[in-house]
mmCIF file of C-alpha atoms and ligand atoms in Angstrom:
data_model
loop_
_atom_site.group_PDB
_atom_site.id
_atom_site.type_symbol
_atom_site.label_atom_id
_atom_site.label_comp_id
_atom_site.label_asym_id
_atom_site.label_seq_id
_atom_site.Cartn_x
_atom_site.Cartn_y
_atom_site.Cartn_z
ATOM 1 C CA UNK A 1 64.169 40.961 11.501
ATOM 2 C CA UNK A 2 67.085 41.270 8.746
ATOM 3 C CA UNK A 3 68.615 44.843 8.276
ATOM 4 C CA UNK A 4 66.340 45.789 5.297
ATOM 5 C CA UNK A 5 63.120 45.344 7.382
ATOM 6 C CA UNK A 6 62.733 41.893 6.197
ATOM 7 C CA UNK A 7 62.587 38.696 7.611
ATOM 8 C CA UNK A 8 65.600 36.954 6.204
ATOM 9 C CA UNK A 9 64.691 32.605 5.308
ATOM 10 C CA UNK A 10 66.318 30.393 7.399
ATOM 11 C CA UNK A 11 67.776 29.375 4.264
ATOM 12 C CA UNK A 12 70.349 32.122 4.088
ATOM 13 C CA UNK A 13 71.456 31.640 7.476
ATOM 14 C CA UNK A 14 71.839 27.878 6.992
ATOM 15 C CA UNK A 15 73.989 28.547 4.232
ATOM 16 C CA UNK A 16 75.912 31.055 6.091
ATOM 17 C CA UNK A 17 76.248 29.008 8.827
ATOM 18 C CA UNK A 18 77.718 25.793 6.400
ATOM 19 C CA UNK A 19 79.857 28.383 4.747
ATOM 20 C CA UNK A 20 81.274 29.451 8.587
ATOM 21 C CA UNK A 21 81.223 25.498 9.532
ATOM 22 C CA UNK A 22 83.593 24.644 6.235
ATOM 23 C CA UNK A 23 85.803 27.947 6.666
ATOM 24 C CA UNK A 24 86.846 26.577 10.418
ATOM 25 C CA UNK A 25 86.880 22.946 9.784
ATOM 26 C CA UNK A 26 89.650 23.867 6.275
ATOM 27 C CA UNK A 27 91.533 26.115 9.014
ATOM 28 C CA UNK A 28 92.062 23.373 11.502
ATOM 29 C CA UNK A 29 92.841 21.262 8.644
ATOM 30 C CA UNK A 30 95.616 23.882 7.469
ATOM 31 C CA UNK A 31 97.093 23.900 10.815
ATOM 32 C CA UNK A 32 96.888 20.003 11.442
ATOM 33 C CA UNK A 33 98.965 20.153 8.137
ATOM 34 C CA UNK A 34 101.619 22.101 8.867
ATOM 35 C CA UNK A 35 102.192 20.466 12.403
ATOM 36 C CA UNK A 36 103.553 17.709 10.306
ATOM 37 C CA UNK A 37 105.387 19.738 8.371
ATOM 38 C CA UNK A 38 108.991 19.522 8.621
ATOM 39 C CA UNK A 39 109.110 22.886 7.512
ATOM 40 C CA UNK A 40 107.506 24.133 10.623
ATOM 41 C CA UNK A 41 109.330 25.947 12.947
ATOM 42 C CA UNK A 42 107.845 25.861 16.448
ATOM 43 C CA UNK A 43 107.764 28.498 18.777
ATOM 44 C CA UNK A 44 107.949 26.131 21.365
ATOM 45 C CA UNK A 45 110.744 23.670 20.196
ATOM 46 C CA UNK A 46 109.689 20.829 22.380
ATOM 47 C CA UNK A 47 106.328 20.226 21.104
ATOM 48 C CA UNK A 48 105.981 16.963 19.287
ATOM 49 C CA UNK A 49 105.774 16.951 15.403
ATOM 50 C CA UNK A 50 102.073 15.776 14.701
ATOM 51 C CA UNK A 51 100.550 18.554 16.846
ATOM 52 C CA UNK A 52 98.626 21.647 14.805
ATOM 53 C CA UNK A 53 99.973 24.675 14.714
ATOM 54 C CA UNK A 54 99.751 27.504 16.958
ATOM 55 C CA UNK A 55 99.807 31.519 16.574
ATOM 56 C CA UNK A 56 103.611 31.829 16.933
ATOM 57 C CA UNK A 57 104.840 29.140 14.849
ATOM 58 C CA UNK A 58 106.033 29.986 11.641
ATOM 59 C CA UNK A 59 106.459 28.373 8.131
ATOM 60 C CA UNK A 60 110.386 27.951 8.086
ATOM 61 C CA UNK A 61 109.554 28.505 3.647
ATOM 62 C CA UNK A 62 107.558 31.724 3.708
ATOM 63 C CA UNK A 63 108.516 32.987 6.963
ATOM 64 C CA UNK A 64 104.908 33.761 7.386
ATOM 65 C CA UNK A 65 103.030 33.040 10.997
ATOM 66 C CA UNK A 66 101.357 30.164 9.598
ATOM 67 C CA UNK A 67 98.046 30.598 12.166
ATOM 68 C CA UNK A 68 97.651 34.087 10.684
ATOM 69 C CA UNK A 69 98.331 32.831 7.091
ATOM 70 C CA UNK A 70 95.849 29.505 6.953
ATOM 71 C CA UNK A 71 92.922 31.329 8.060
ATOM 72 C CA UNK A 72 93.025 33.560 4.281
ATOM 73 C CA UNK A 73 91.566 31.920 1.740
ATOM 74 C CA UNK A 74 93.996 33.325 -0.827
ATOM 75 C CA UNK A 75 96.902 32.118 0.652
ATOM 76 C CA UNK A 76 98.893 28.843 -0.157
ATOM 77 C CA UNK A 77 101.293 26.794 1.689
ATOM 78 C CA UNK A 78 104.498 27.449 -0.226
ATOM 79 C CA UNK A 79 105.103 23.748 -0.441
ATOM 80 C CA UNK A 80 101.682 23.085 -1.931
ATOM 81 C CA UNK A 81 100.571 21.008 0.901
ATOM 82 C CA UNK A 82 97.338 23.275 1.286
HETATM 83 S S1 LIG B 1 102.804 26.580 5.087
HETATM 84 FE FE1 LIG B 1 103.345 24.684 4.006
HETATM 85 S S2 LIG B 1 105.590 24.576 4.003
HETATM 86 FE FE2 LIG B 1 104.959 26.080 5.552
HETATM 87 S S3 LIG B 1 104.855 24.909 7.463
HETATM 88 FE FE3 LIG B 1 102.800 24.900 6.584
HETATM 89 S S4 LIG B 1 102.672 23.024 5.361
HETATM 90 FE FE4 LIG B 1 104.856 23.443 5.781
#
């Protein structure tokens, strides 16, 4: 039963469910990105560049956490890379 009483169609939540699919699959893509960034700087300086990006590494450009930054849509690598 939806909030309103109704019975939402399974439509809505297969569209909702795409739309959650293609928000996480353009975030790991975001992250894969940087982590070949050379602009990257790793909170951890001895992991290997190729490796995604994690919550404490930050965009050596923006200064930004880049983890925290990739998952808003509105945001943009300041290197136009994503
Ligand atoms: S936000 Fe852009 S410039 Fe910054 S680390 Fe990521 S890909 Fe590189």
């Amino acid at each position: 039963m939806g909030c309103c009483g109704k019975k939402p169609s399974t439509g809505i939540f297969a569209r909702a469910r795409d739309t959650i699919d293609e928000i996480a699959a353009n975030y790991q893509e975001r992250l894969k990105i940087c982590g070949n960034c050379t602009n990257l700087k790793r909170f951890h300086e001895i992991v290997p560049l190729g490796t995604p990006a994690t919550k404490l590494d930050k965009c050596g450009k923006c200064g930004c956490f880049v983890a925290a930054k990739a998952v808003l849509f509105n945001q943009k690598c300041p290197d136009r890379k994503w």
